[in-house]
Short mmCIF file of C-alpha atoms and ligand atoms in Angstrom, two decimals:
data_model
loop_
_atom_site.label_atom_id
_atom_site.label_comp_id
_atom_site.label_asym_id
_atom_site.label_seq_id
_atom_site.Cartn_x
_atom_site.Cartn_y
_atom_site.Cartn_z
CA MET E 720 78.99 93.68 111.57
CA ILE E 721 79.06 97.36 110.60
CA ILE E 722 77.08 99.80 112.70
CA GLN E 723 76.74 103.17 111.02
CA LEU E 724 76.43 105.81 113.69
CA LYS E 725 74.38 108.96 113.47
CA GLN E 726 76.46 112.14 113.17
CA GLU E 727 74.84 113.54 116.30
CA ILE E 728 75.44 110.47 118.52
CA SER E 729 76.52 111.45 122.04
CA SER E 730 79.53 109.84 123.71
CA GLY E 731 77.18 108.32 126.31
CA GLN E 732 75.06 106.69 123.61
CA LYS E 733 78.18 105.40 121.89
CA GLU E 734 79.49 103.92 125.14
CA THR E 735 76.18 102.14 125.77
CA LEU E 736 76.28 100.74 122.26
CA ILE E 737 79.88 99.52 122.56
CA GLN E 738 79.08 97.82 125.88
CA LYS E 739 76.03 96.11 124.42
CA VAL E 740 77.89 94.82 121.35
CA THR E 741 80.86 93.70 123.45
CA GLY E 742 78.40 91.91 125.73
CA LEU E 743 77.21 89.94 122.70
CA GLY E 744 80.71 88.50 122.34
CA TYR E 745 81.99 90.90 119.68
CA THR E 746 85.20 92.92 119.74
CA VAL E 747 84.49 96.47 118.66
CA THR E 748 86.62 98.94 116.74
CA GLU E 749 85.49 102.49 116.18
CA VAL E 750 86.23 103.96 112.74
CA LYS E 751 85.91 107.66 111.95
CA THR E 752 86.48 108.77 108.36
CA GLN E 753 86.01 111.99 106.39
CA VAL E 754 82.50 110.77 105.65
CA GLY E 755 81.18 108.65 108.48
CA ASN E 756 81.45 107.16 111.93
CA TYR E 757 81.22 103.40 112.29
CA LEU E 758 81.56 100.62 114.84
CA ILE E 759 83.00 97.42 113.41
CA GLY E 760 82.04 94.32 115.38
CA ILE E 761 84.15 91.21 114.89
CA GLY E 762 82.71 87.97 116.21
CA LYS E 763 81.02 84.82 115.15
CA LYS E 764 78.10 84.59 117.53
CA ALA E 765 74.68 84.73 115.98
CA PHE E 766 72.41 87.22 117.70
CA ASP E 767 69.09 88.89 117.28
CA ILE E 768 69.76 92.25 115.65
CA ARG E 769 66.75 93.71 117.46
CA LYS E 770 68.81 93.52 120.69
CA ILE E 771 70.83 96.52 119.57
CA GLY E 772 68.82 97.91 116.66
CA ALA E 773 66.58 99.97 118.91
CA LEU E 774 69.41 101.72 120.77
CA ASP E 775 69.92 105.44 120.26
CA GLY E 776 72.52 106.81 117.87
CA ILE E 777 72.33 104.09 115.23
CA GLN E 778 71.74 104.97 111.62
CA ASP E 779 71.98 101.45 110.22
CA ILE E 780 73.32 97.97 111.02
CA HIS E 781 74.73 95.62 108.41
CA ILE E 782 75.87 92.06 108.82
CA VAL E 783 79.02 91.66 106.71
CA SER E 784 80.77 88.39 107.41
CA ASP E 785 83.62 88.81 104.87
CA GLU E 786 87.19 89.47 106.03
CA TYR E 787 86.85 92.95 104.56
CA LYS E 788 83.81 94.95 105.60
CA LEU E 789 83.93 98.70 105.04
CA VAL E 790 85.07 98.29 101.43
CA SER E 791 82.32 95.74 100.79
CA LYS E 792 79.30 96.33 98.65
CA LYS E 793 77.24 94.41 101.18
CA TRP E 794 76.61 97.53 103.23
CA LYS E 795 77.19 100.31 100.70
CA VAL E 796 75.58 99.50 97.40
CA LYS E 797 76.11 102.94 95.91
CA PRO E 798 79.50 103.22 94.16
CA THR E 799 82.05 105.51 95.78
CA ARG E 800 83.04 108.61 93.83
CA ILE E 801 86.59 109.85 94.28
CA ASP E 802 86.49 113.60 93.84
CA LEU E 803 89.87 115.15 93.04
CA GLY E 804 88.49 118.67 92.78
CA ASP E 805 88.08 121.04 89.81
CA GLY E 806 85.45 118.73 88.32
CA ILE E 807 87.89 115.82 88.06
CA ALA E 808 86.77 112.51 89.57
CA ILE E 809 87.19 108.75 89.39
CA GLN E 810 83.84 107.03 89.58
CA ASP E 811 81.53 104.32 88.32
CA GLY E 812 79.78 105.42 85.14
CA GLU E 813 82.75 107.48 83.94
CA MET E 814 86.10 106.56 82.38
CA ALA E 815 89.20 107.96 84.04
CA ILE E 816 92.30 108.05 81.87
CA ILE E 817 95.53 108.41 83.82
CA THR E 818 98.77 108.58 81.85
CA GLY E 819 102.35 109.72 82.10
CA PRO E 820 105.83 108.32 82.34
CA CYS E 821 106.97 105.54 84.61
CA SER E 822 109.47 107.98 86.14
CA ILE E 823 109.52 111.75 86.33
CA GLU E 824 112.85 112.62 84.68
CA SER E 825 113.23 116.35 83.99
CA GLU E 826 111.38 119.63 83.57
CA GLU E 827 111.52 119.25 79.79
CA GLN E 828 109.97 115.78 80.00
CA ILE E 829 107.17 116.94 82.32
CA VAL E 830 106.31 119.86 80.02
CA LYS E 831 106.15 117.54 77.01
CA VAL E 832 103.84 115.10 78.78
CA ILE E 833 101.60 117.91 80.01
CA ASN E 834 101.34 119.37 76.50
CA HIS E 835 100.46 115.94 75.16
CA MET E 836 97.82 115.55 77.84
CA LYS E 837 96.29 118.94 77.18
CA GLU E 838 96.05 118.18 73.47
CA ASN E 839 94.04 115.09 74.37
CA ASN E 840 91.91 116.57 77.16
CA LEU E 841 93.59 114.39 79.78
CA THR E 842 93.64 115.67 83.34
CA MET E 843 95.25 112.97 85.50
CA MET E 844 99.00 112.40 85.23
CA ARG E 845 100.93 109.48 86.67
CA GLY E 846 104.66 109.38 87.29
CA GLY E 847 107.08 108.14 89.91
CA VAL E 848 109.49 110.29 91.86
CA PHE E 849 110.27 107.51 94.34
CA LYS E 850 110.77 104.39 92.27
CA PRO E 851 110.74 100.84 93.61
CA ARG E 852 113.30 99.10 91.39
CA SER E 853 114.25 95.45 91.45
CA SER E 854 117.90 96.46 91.08
CA PRO E 855 119.43 99.00 93.48
CA TYR E 856 121.59 100.26 90.59
CA ALA E 857 118.61 101.28 88.42
CA PHE E 858 117.24 104.87 88.36
CA ARG E 859 115.37 105.41 91.61
CA GLY E 860 113.63 108.70 90.94
CA LEU E 861 114.10 112.46 91.37
CA GLY E 862 112.56 112.48 94.84
CA MET E 863 110.99 115.55 96.40
CA ASP E 864 112.73 118.03 94.07
CA GLY E 865 111.14 116.26 91.12
CA LEU E 866 107.74 116.23 92.80
CA LYS E 867 107.83 119.95 93.58
CA LEU E 868 108.82 120.79 90.02
CA TRP E 869 106.08 118.54 88.65
CA TYR E 870 103.50 120.03 91.03
CA ARG E 871 104.28 123.58 89.90
CA LEU E 872 103.84 122.66 86.22
CA ALA E 873 100.83 120.37 86.69
CA LYS E 874 98.98 122.82 88.88
CA ALA E 875 99.38 125.60 86.30
CA ALA E 876 97.97 123.24 83.66
CA GLY E 877 95.03 122.04 85.79
CA ILE E 878 96.39 118.49 85.88
CA LYS E 879 96.13 116.15 88.90
CA ILE E 880 99.12 114.18 90.18
CA VAL E 881 99.10 110.42 90.82
CA THR E 882 102.39 109.25 92.31
CA GLU E 883 103.77 106.44 94.40
CA VAL E 884 104.58 106.78 98.07
CA MET E 885 107.00 104.09 99.19
CA GLN E 886 107.27 104.62 102.90
CA VAL E 887 105.58 106.19 105.88
CA SER E 888 108.16 108.95 106.30
CA GLN E 889 107.41 110.29 102.78
CA ILE E 890 103.69 110.87 103.33
CA GLU E 891 104.00 114.16 105.15
CA GLU E 892 106.56 115.76 102.84
CA MET E 893 104.65 114.62 99.73
CA TYR E 894 101.21 115.54 101.02
CA ASP E 895 100.87 119.08 99.66
CA TYR E 896 102.05 118.10 96.18
CA VAL E 897 99.98 114.99 95.53
CA ASP E 898 96.38 114.41 94.47
CA VAL E 899 96.44 110.61 94.59
CA PHE E 900 98.94 108.58 96.60
CA GLN E 901 99.77 105.36 94.73
CA VAL E 902 100.61 102.26 96.75
CA GLY E 903 102.80 100.10 94.54
CA ALA E 904 102.48 96.37 94.01
CA ARG E 905 105.51 95.77 96.23
CA ASN E 906 103.86 97.65 99.07
CA THR E 907 100.28 96.36 98.94
CA GLN E 908 100.81 94.55 102.22
CA ASN E 909 102.99 97.17 103.87
CA PHE E 910 100.49 97.50 106.68
CA ASN E 911 102.31 100.34 108.41
CA LEU E 912 102.10 102.39 105.21
CA LEU E 913 98.41 101.50 104.78
CA ASP E 914 97.67 102.48 108.39
CA GLU E 915 99.32 105.85 107.91
CA LEU E 916 97.50 106.49 104.62
CA GLY E 917 94.32 105.89 106.58
CA LYS E 918 95.10 109.07 108.49
CA VAL E 919 95.35 111.41 105.48
CA ASP E 920 92.56 113.16 103.64
CA LYS E 921 93.84 112.38 100.17
CA ALA E 922 92.87 109.74 97.61
CA VAL E 923 94.86 106.48 97.62
CA LEU E 924 95.22 104.17 94.62
CA ILE E 925 96.16 100.67 95.80
CA LYS E 926 97.73 98.31 93.34
CA ARG E 927 97.23 94.58 93.60
CA GLY E 928 100.24 92.82 95.09
CA ILE E 929 102.59 91.01 92.74
CA SER E 930 101.36 87.68 94.05
CA GLY E 931 98.31 89.00 95.83
CA THR E 932 94.81 87.61 95.66
CA ILE E 933 91.73 89.71 95.01
CA GLU E 934 90.70 89.22 98.62
CA GLU E 935 94.09 90.42 99.85
CA LEU E 936 93.74 93.58 97.77
CA LEU E 937 90.36 94.23 99.37
CA GLN E 938 91.83 93.62 102.81
CA SER E 939 94.63 96.09 102.09
CA ALA E 940 92.01 98.66 101.11
CA GLU E 941 90.19 97.82 104.35
CA TYR E 942 93.31 98.86 106.28
CA VAL E 943 93.19 102.35 104.79
CA PHE E 944 89.42 102.70 105.17
CA SER E 945 89.41 101.48 108.76
CA GLY E 946 92.26 103.89 109.46
CA GLY E 947 89.90 106.73 108.52
CA ASN E 948 90.28 107.30 104.78
CA GLU E 949 87.43 106.31 102.44
CA LYS E 950 88.99 107.84 99.31
CA LEU E 951 90.19 104.63 97.74
CA ILE E 952 90.76 103.33 94.23
CA LEU E 953 91.63 99.68 93.49
CA CYS E 954 94.07 98.81 90.70
CA GLU E 955 94.59 95.56 88.82
CA ARG E 956 98.15 95.62 87.44
CA GLY E 957 98.86 91.98 86.75
CA ILE E 958 100.12 89.22 88.97
CA ARG E 959 103.07 86.88 88.82
CA THR E 960 102.22 83.48 87.42
CA TYR E 961 104.26 80.73 85.76
CA GLU E 962 103.84 82.55 82.43
CA LYS E 963 107.05 84.10 81.14
CA ALA E 964 105.88 85.41 77.75
CA SER E 965 104.55 88.57 79.39
CA ARG E 966 105.96 90.63 82.28
CA ASN E 967 102.92 89.85 84.43
CA THR E 968 99.57 88.21 83.84
CA LEU E 969 96.91 90.92 83.72
CA ASP E 970 94.04 89.35 85.59
CA LEU E 971 91.02 90.96 84.01
CA ASN E 972 88.82 88.52 85.94
CA ALA E 973 89.58 90.75 88.90
CA VAL E 974 87.68 93.69 87.41
CA PRO E 975 84.10 92.38 87.47
CA ILE E 976 84.85 90.46 90.67
CA LEU E 977 86.15 93.56 92.47
CA LYS E 978 83.27 95.63 91.12
CA SER E 979 80.77 93.09 92.40
CA LYS E 980 82.37 92.81 95.84
CA SER E 981 83.26 96.44 96.52
CA HIS E 982 81.78 99.89 96.11
CA LEU E 983 85.23 101.32 95.29
CA PRO E 984 86.25 102.31 91.76
CA VAL E 985 88.54 99.91 89.90
CA VAL E 986 91.23 100.90 87.42
CA VAL E 987 93.36 98.71 85.17
CA ASP E 988 97.08 99.14 84.46
CA PRO E 989 97.81 97.38 81.17
CA SER E 990 101.41 98.69 81.02
CA HIS E 991 102.65 96.70 84.00
CA GLY E 992 99.98 94.09 83.32
CA ILE E 993 101.50 92.84 80.09
CA GLY E 994 104.78 94.76 79.96
CA ILE E 995 104.97 94.78 76.13
CA ARG E 996 104.38 98.13 74.43
CA GLU E 997 102.68 96.90 71.29
CA PHE E 998 100.06 94.97 73.26
CA VAL E 999 99.26 97.62 75.85
CA PRO E 1000 96.38 99.14 73.80
CA GLN E 1001 94.60 95.80 73.37
CA MET E 1002 94.76 95.07 77.08
CA ALA E 1003 93.67 98.60 77.96
CA LEU E 1004 90.56 98.22 75.81
CA ALA E 1005 89.93 94.75 77.23
CA GLY E 1006 90.09 96.36 80.67
CA VAL E 1007 87.47 98.90 79.62
CA MET E 1008 85.19 96.12 78.40
CA ALA E 1009 85.79 94.15 81.61
CA GLY E 1010 84.13 97.01 83.48
CA ALA E 1011 86.99 99.21 84.68
CA ASP E 1012 86.28 102.75 85.85
CA GLY E 1013 89.66 103.90 84.58
CA ILE E 1014 92.84 102.98 82.77
CA ILE E 1015 96.32 103.97 83.96
CA TYR E 1016 99.08 103.55 81.38
CA GLU E 1017 102.62 104.73 80.78
CA SER E 1018 103.50 107.29 78.07
CA HIS E 1019 106.65 109.21 77.16
CA GLU E 1020 107.84 111.38 74.29
CA ASN E 1021 110.54 108.86 73.43
CA PRO E 1022 109.92 105.56 75.24
CA ASP E 1023 113.20 104.03 74.13
CA LYS E 1024 114.99 106.78 76.04
CA ALA E 1025 112.81 106.50 79.17
CA TYR E 1026 114.71 106.01 82.45
CA SER E 1027 112.43 103.10 83.38
CA ASP E 1028 109.84 100.76 81.84
CA GLY E 1029 110.39 102.06 78.29
CA GLN E 1030 109.56 98.62 76.86
CA GLN E 1031 105.95 99.00 78.00
CA THR E 1032 105.57 102.75 77.44
CA LEU E 1033 103.58 104.31 74.59
CA ASN E 1034 104.83 107.27 72.57
CA PHE E 1035 102.55 110.29 72.25
CA ALA E 1036 101.03 109.26 68.92
CA GLN E 1037 100.17 105.83 70.35
CA SER E 1038 98.88 107.43 73.53
CA SER E 1039 96.61 109.86 71.65
CA LEU E 1040 95.17 107.00 69.65
CA LEU E 1041 94.65 104.90 72.76
CA ALA E 1042 92.95 107.71 74.71
CA ASP E 1043 90.52 108.09 71.83
CA GLN E 1044 89.93 104.35 71.59
CA ILE E 1045 89.38 104.08 75.35
CA ARG E 1046 86.68 106.74 75.10
CA LYS E 1047 85.03 105.07 72.13
CA THR E 1048 85.17 101.63 73.74
CA PHE E 1049 83.72 103.02 76.94
CA ALA E 1050 80.87 104.69 75.02
CA MET E 1051 80.16 101.33 73.40
CA ARG E 1052 80.31 99.51 76.74
CA LYS E 1053 77.72 101.86 78.13
CA THR E 1054 75.29 100.69 75.48
CA PHE E 1055 75.62 97.14 76.85
CA ASP E 1056 74.20 96.00 80.14
CA LEU E 1057 77.17 94.05 81.41
CA LEU E 1058 77.20 94.43 85.16
C1 PEP K 2441 104.59 102.03 88.43
O1 PEP K 2441 103.40 102.37 88.41
O2 PEP K 2441 105.49 102.55 87.71
C2 PEP K 2441 104.96 100.86 89.25
C3 PEP K 2441 106.17 100.71 89.76
O3 PEP K 2441 103.93 100.01 89.38
P1 PEP K 2441 103.78 98.62 90.19
O4 PEP K 2441 103.84 98.98 91.64
O5 PEP K 2441 102.45 98.12 89.74
O6 PEP K 2441 104.92 97.72 89.76
MN1 MN K 2442 106.51 101.60 85.65
#
């Protein structure tokens, strides 16, 4: 059960409400976000909603029996818009295009990507400064120095930064330089990290776990929301299956399913999803047609020289073409009534 509280509820009214709901056999958690104030009741007992519905301080009550509640569409039908400022947003009804290298490598590289983005009217740049690598001997990122350098250049160009945070201790130092914190596929169930991201007023893009189910992704998002942060974006980036012909299996089924279950925007990552450069565009466009609100893909001036994930990274000519095709495909999708 989700009880949406009125902004002006008094602490006495809230206490009465909590006692009443607890008395019905529910355990109650209070959630306060940038946007709202909620009581989440967990319990199985059926009860007559009129027993609490008339109490003071309630805006609305919703029965949501799923494991995830606040991220569910069952109580909030209107899609959530993630506003990054300066007119840049990720939202239903629009197509966000997020691109950039797997890893931030140098000032020269950042400048080249930014110029490429500006030529194509792209305003959201991805890139890792803390890189989760399967091998400890692989390039692990430029760290905070790289992020500060990137921030200075991106800010001057009016470009927003999407970058991965790997651990709790990095959140604070990264905070001022980041527009969207990315939670990587290896960290989707790092519940300490999710709890802490719930405490920041900054957008969070959560990738689906390498072997995570759709429901687990929604539950991970629930951690952040219930921690106090509603600014969430879900990302399908492929899962590990028995298939070895591609790096991962991009589960495009997840897109309409997530969109139907949650009010949060959904983006697709075809780069990690298939892991093969020449097939990234096809999967990106398939993601658009599946109903995604955005595509996040890797690009680099010279992918064969990239420090990481070059095999799945587009060069600038390919990226320009793809950005254009994403826009055209999205315009076509809008003429259909798919969802
Ligand atoms: C990345 O975006 O470069 C990355 C490491 O992604 P994932 O967590 O999906 O593997
Ligand atoms: Mn990568």
